[in-house]
Amino acid sequence: MKLRINDNSIRLRLSQSEVSSIGQGLPLHQELKLGKEQVLIYSLIPGDFGKMPAARFLNQKLEVYLPAKLGEDWAKTDEISIRHVQNEGKEFECMLLIEKDFQCLHQRPDEDERDNFPNPKSLEDYQTDE
């Protein structure tokens, strides 16, 4: 599971096996170790949390909660992402995006993408989009 934070948005990208785990109702956890005592833990946790995803940050843990039924249905389809804006007032809107992670079209020697989803586009598709 990859984490990307940009402005006021949180994006989680999941491999095929991680999407399968979420579809089975199993949580995912990752750690970013920044020294012996500094660890950021981020999690995607399916469960009975209402109808839409939500996030919270407490005690160096970023937790994204996903309604289990939504995760189960998403894992069974070709739908790429689940998107929700967590709105706690206009100044505190946070976009949550949970995505299936695609293989890159360019070789990335430091990344193992064998478990990522096949990319539905080709290099030619990107060149015609410009």
PDB file of C-alpha atoms in Angstrom:
ATOM      1  CA  MET A   1       0.000   0.000   0.000  1.00  0.00           C
ATOM      2  CA  LYS A   2       1.388   3.334  -1.039  1.00  0.00           C
ATOM      3  CA  LEU A   3       0.580   6.597   0.722  1.00  0.00           C
ATOM      4  CA  ARG A   4       0.576   9.970  -0.977  1.00  0.00           C
ATOM      5  CA  ILE A   5      -0.298  13.180   0.822  1.00  0.00           C
ATOM      6  CA  ASN A   6      -0.722  16.319  -1.244  1.00  0.00           C
ATOM      7  CA  ASP A   7      -2.245  19.547   0.033  1.00  0.00           C
ATOM      8  CA  ASN A   8      -5.342  18.381   1.864  1.00  0.00           C
ATOM      9  CA  SER A   9      -5.703  14.989   0.230  1.00  0.00           C
ATOM     10  CA  ILE A  10      -4.777  11.450   1.170  1.00  0.00           C
ATOM     11  CA  ARG A  11      -4.281   8.853  -1.551  1.00  0.00           C
ATOM     12  CA  LEU A  12      -3.794   5.156  -0.878  1.00  0.00           C
ATOM     13  CA  ARG A  13      -2.785   2.910  -3.786  1.00  0.00           C
ATOM     14  CA  LEU A  14      -3.315  -0.817  -3.368  1.00  0.00           C
ATOM     15  CA  SER A  15      -1.864  -3.833  -5.176  1.00  0.00           C
ATOM     16  CA  GLN A  16      -4.025  -6.730  -6.349  1.00  0.00           C
ATOM     17  CA  SER A  17      -3.441  -8.799  -3.193  1.00  0.00           C
ATOM     18  CA  GLU A  18      -4.154  -5.778  -0.974  1.00  0.00           C
ATOM     19  CA  VAL A  19      -7.436  -5.094  -2.783  1.00  0.00           C
ATOM     20  CA  SER A  20      -8.302  -8.761  -2.285  1.00  0.00           C
ATOM     21  CA  SER A  21      -7.578  -8.470   1.451  1.00  0.00           C
ATOM     22  CA  ILE A  22      -9.786  -5.378   1.735  1.00  0.00           C
ATOM     23  CA  GLY A  23     -12.522  -7.243  -0.162  1.00  0.00           C
ATOM     24  CA  GLN A  24     -12.314  -9.966   2.503  1.00  0.00           C
ATOM     25  CA  GLY A  25     -12.618  -7.388   5.290  1.00  0.00           C
ATOM     26  CA  LEU A  26      -8.956  -7.593   6.377  1.00  0.00           C
ATOM     27  CA  PRO A  27      -7.110  -4.419   7.448  1.00  0.00           C
ATOM     28  CA  LEU A  28      -3.840  -3.220   5.904  1.00  0.00           C
ATOM     29  CA  HIS A  29      -1.023  -1.565   7.878  1.00  0.00           C
ATOM     30  CA  GLN A  30       2.286  -0.022   6.803  1.00  0.00           C
ATOM     31  CA  GLU A  31       5.067   1.677   8.754  1.00  0.00           C
ATOM     32  CA  LEU A  32       7.405   4.496   7.827  1.00  0.00           C
ATOM     33  CA  LYS A  33      10.385   4.334  10.173  1.00  0.00           C
ATOM     34  CA  LEU A  34      12.197   7.641  10.597  1.00  0.00           C
ATOM     35  CA  GLY A  35      14.517   6.509  13.359  1.00  0.00           C
ATOM     36  CA  LYS A  36      14.234   4.386  16.469  1.00  0.00           C
ATOM     37  CA  GLU A  37      11.422   6.381  18.033  1.00  0.00           C
ATOM     38  CA  GLN A  38       9.730   7.999  15.065  1.00  0.00           C
ATOM     39  CA  VAL A  39       7.358   5.714  13.234  1.00  0.00           C
ATOM     40  CA  LEU A  40       4.380   6.783  11.188  1.00  0.00           C
ATOM     41  CA  ILE A  41       1.836   3.978  10.928  1.00  0.00           C
ATOM     42  CA  TYR A  42      -0.809   4.235   8.243  1.00  0.00           C
ATOM     43  CA  SER A  43      -3.709   1.851   7.893  1.00  0.00           C
ATOM     44  CA  LEU A  44      -6.739   1.104   5.780  1.00  0.00           C
ATOM     45  CA  ILE A  45      -9.321  -0.548   7.975  1.00  0.00           C
ATOM     46  CA  PRO A  46     -12.565  -2.029   6.653  1.00  0.00           C
ATOM     47  CA  GLY A  47     -15.462  -2.359   9.055  1.00  0.00           C
ATOM     48  CA  ASP A  48     -18.841  -1.068  10.129  1.00  0.00           C
ATOM     49  CA  PHE A  49     -18.055   2.651   9.889  1.00  0.00           C
ATOM     50  CA  GLY A  50     -21.060   4.133   8.123  1.00  0.00           C
ATOM     51  CA  LYS A  51     -21.450   4.644   4.388  1.00  0.00           C
ATOM     52  CA  MET A  52     -18.345   6.592   3.355  1.00  0.00           C
ATOM     53  CA  PRO A  53     -14.587   6.457   4.073  1.00  0.00           C
ATOM     54  CA  ALA A  54     -13.188   8.606   6.875  1.00  0.00           C
ATOM     55  CA  ALA A  55      -9.711   9.372   8.201  1.00  0.00           C
ATOM     56  CA  ARG A  56      -8.146  10.380  11.489  1.00  0.00           C
ATOM     57  CA  PHE A  57      -4.636  11.029  12.761  1.00  0.00           C
ATOM     58  CA  LEU A  58      -3.787  10.264  16.375  1.00  0.00           C
ATOM     59  CA  ASN A  59      -0.587   9.104  18.162  1.00  0.00           C
ATOM     60  CA  GLN A  60       1.483   8.995  14.960  1.00  0.00           C
ATOM     61  CA  LYS A  61      -1.149   6.811  13.298  1.00  0.00           C
ATOM     62  CA  LEU A  62      -3.050   7.743  10.164  1.00  0.00           C
ATOM     63  CA  GLU A  63      -6.105   5.532   9.948  1.00  0.00           C
ATOM     64  CA  VAL A  64      -8.467   5.466   6.996  1.00  0.00           C
ATOM     65  CA  TYR A  65     -11.730   3.679   7.710  1.00  0.00           C
ATOM     66  CA  LEU A  66     -13.592   2.052   4.840  1.00  0.00           C
ATOM     67  CA  PRO A  67     -17.115   0.687   5.090  1.00  0.00           C
ATOM     68  CA  ALA A  68     -16.638  -3.073   4.647  1.00  0.00           C
ATOM     69  CA  LYS A  69     -19.452  -3.447   2.102  1.00  0.00           C
ATOM     70  CA  LEU A  70     -18.002  -0.648  -0.016  1.00  0.00           C
ATOM     71  CA  GLY A  71     -14.573  -2.331   0.023  1.00  0.00           C
ATOM     72  CA  GLU A  72     -16.059  -5.737  -0.737  1.00  0.00           C
ATOM     73  CA  ASP A  73     -18.031  -4.429  -3.718  1.00  0.00           C
ATOM     74  CA  TRP A  74     -15.062  -2.392  -5.029  1.00  0.00           C
ATOM     75  CA  ALA A  75     -12.742  -5.423  -4.916  1.00  0.00           C
ATOM     76  CA  LYS A  76     -15.122  -7.388  -7.175  1.00  0.00           C
ATOM     77  CA  THR A  77     -15.338  -4.760  -9.928  1.00  0.00           C
ATOM     78  CA  ASP A  78     -13.133  -2.992 -12.457  1.00  0.00           C
ATOM     79  CA  GLU A  79     -13.846   0.283 -10.652  1.00  0.00           C
ATOM     80  CA  ILE A  80     -10.486   2.001 -10.150  1.00  0.00           C
ATOM     81  CA  SER A  81     -11.081   4.179  -7.125  1.00  0.00           C
ATOM     82  CA  ILE A  82     -13.180   5.113  -4.149  1.00  0.00           C
ATOM     83  CA  ARG A  83     -13.310   8.877  -3.623  1.00  0.00           C
ATOM     84  CA  HIS A  84     -14.802  10.834  -0.756  1.00  0.00           C
ATOM     85  CA  VAL A  85     -14.365  14.343   0.617  1.00  0.00           C
ATOM     86  CA  GLN A  86     -14.274  14.303   4.394  1.00  0.00           C
ATOM     87  CA  ASN A  87     -15.833  17.628   5.272  1.00  0.00           C
ATOM     88  CA  GLU A  88     -15.532  19.070   8.749  1.00  0.00           C
ATOM     89  CA  GLY A  89     -16.119  22.635   7.621  1.00  0.00           C
ATOM     90  CA  LYS A  90     -14.839  24.357   4.482  1.00  0.00           C
ATOM     91  CA  GLU A  91     -11.374  24.969   5.956  1.00  0.00           C
ATOM     92  CA  PHE A  92     -11.025  21.299   6.941  1.00  0.00           C
ATOM     93  CA  GLU A  93     -12.064  19.431   3.817  1.00  0.00           C
ATOM     94  CA  CYS A  94      -9.845  16.441   3.071  1.00  0.00           C
ATOM     95  CA  MET A  95     -10.130  14.398  -0.092  1.00  0.00           C
ATOM     96  CA  LEU A  96      -9.721  10.654   0.477  1.00  0.00           C
ATOM     97  CA  LEU A  97      -8.837   8.548  -2.545  1.00  0.00           C
ATOM     98  CA  ILE A  98      -8.369   4.785  -2.413  1.00  0.00           C
ATOM     99  CA  GLU A  99      -7.105   3.410  -5.723  1.00  0.00           C
ATOM    100  CA  LYS A 100      -6.025   0.248  -7.446  1.00  0.00           C
ATOM    101  CA  ASP A 101      -2.316   0.628  -8.238  1.00  0.00           C
ATOM    102  CA  PHE A 102      -1.393   0.104 -11.899  1.00  0.00           C
ATOM    103  CA  GLN A 103       1.921  -1.021 -13.305  1.00  0.00           C
ATOM    104  CA  CYS A 104       3.918   1.888 -14.707  1.00  0.00           C
ATOM    105  CA  LEU A 105       4.511   2.023 -18.427  1.00  0.00           C
ATOM    106  CA  HIS A 106       8.147   3.000 -17.867  1.00  0.00           C
ATOM    107  CA  GLN A 107      10.618   0.698 -16.140  1.00  0.00           C
ATOM    108  CA  ARG A 108      11.218   1.618 -12.495  1.00  0.00           C
ATOM    109  CA  PRO A 109      14.228  -0.426 -11.355  1.00  0.00           C
ATOM    110  CA  ASP A 110      13.699   0.154  -7.633  1.00  0.00           C
ATOM    111  CA  GLU A 111      10.066  -0.965  -7.535  1.00  0.00           C
ATOM    112  CA  ASP A 112       8.530  -4.418  -7.676  1.00  0.00           C
ATOM    113  CA  GLU A 113       5.248  -3.996  -9.540  1.00  0.00           C
ATOM    114  CA  ARG A 114       4.443  -7.674 -10.148  1.00  0.00           C
ATOM    115  CA  ASP A 115       1.395  -7.477  -7.851  1.00  0.00           C
ATOM    116  CA  ASN A 116       0.088  -4.226  -9.331  1.00  0.00           C
ATOM    117  CA  PHE A 117      -2.850  -4.199 -11.712  1.00  0.00           C
ATOM    118  CA  PRO A 118      -2.076  -4.308 -15.434  1.00  0.00           C
ATOM    119  CA  ASN A 119      -2.098  -0.780 -16.842  1.00  0.00           C
ATOM    120  CA  PRO A 120      -5.154  -0.319 -19.096  1.00  0.00           C
ATOM    121  CA  LYS A 121      -3.328   2.335 -21.136  1.00  0.00           C
ATOM    122  CA  SER A 122      -0.352   2.152 -23.455  1.00  0.00           C
ATOM    123  CA  LEU A 123       2.438   4.665 -24.066  1.00  0.00           C
ATOM    124  CA  GLU A 124       0.584   5.712 -27.226  1.00  0.00           C
ATOM    125  CA  ASP A 125      -2.540   6.515 -25.166  1.00  0.00           C
ATOM    126  CA  TYR A 126      -0.556   8.979 -23.064  1.00  0.00           C
ATOM    127  CA  GLN A 127       0.993  10.601 -26.117  1.00  0.00           C
ATOM    128  CA  THR A 128      -2.423  11.197 -27.713  1.00  0.00           C
ATOM    129  CA  ASP A 129      -3.808  12.637 -24.428  1.00  0.00           C
ATOM    130  CA  GLU A 130      -1.322  15.539 -24.527  1.00  0.00           C
TER     131      GLU A 130
END
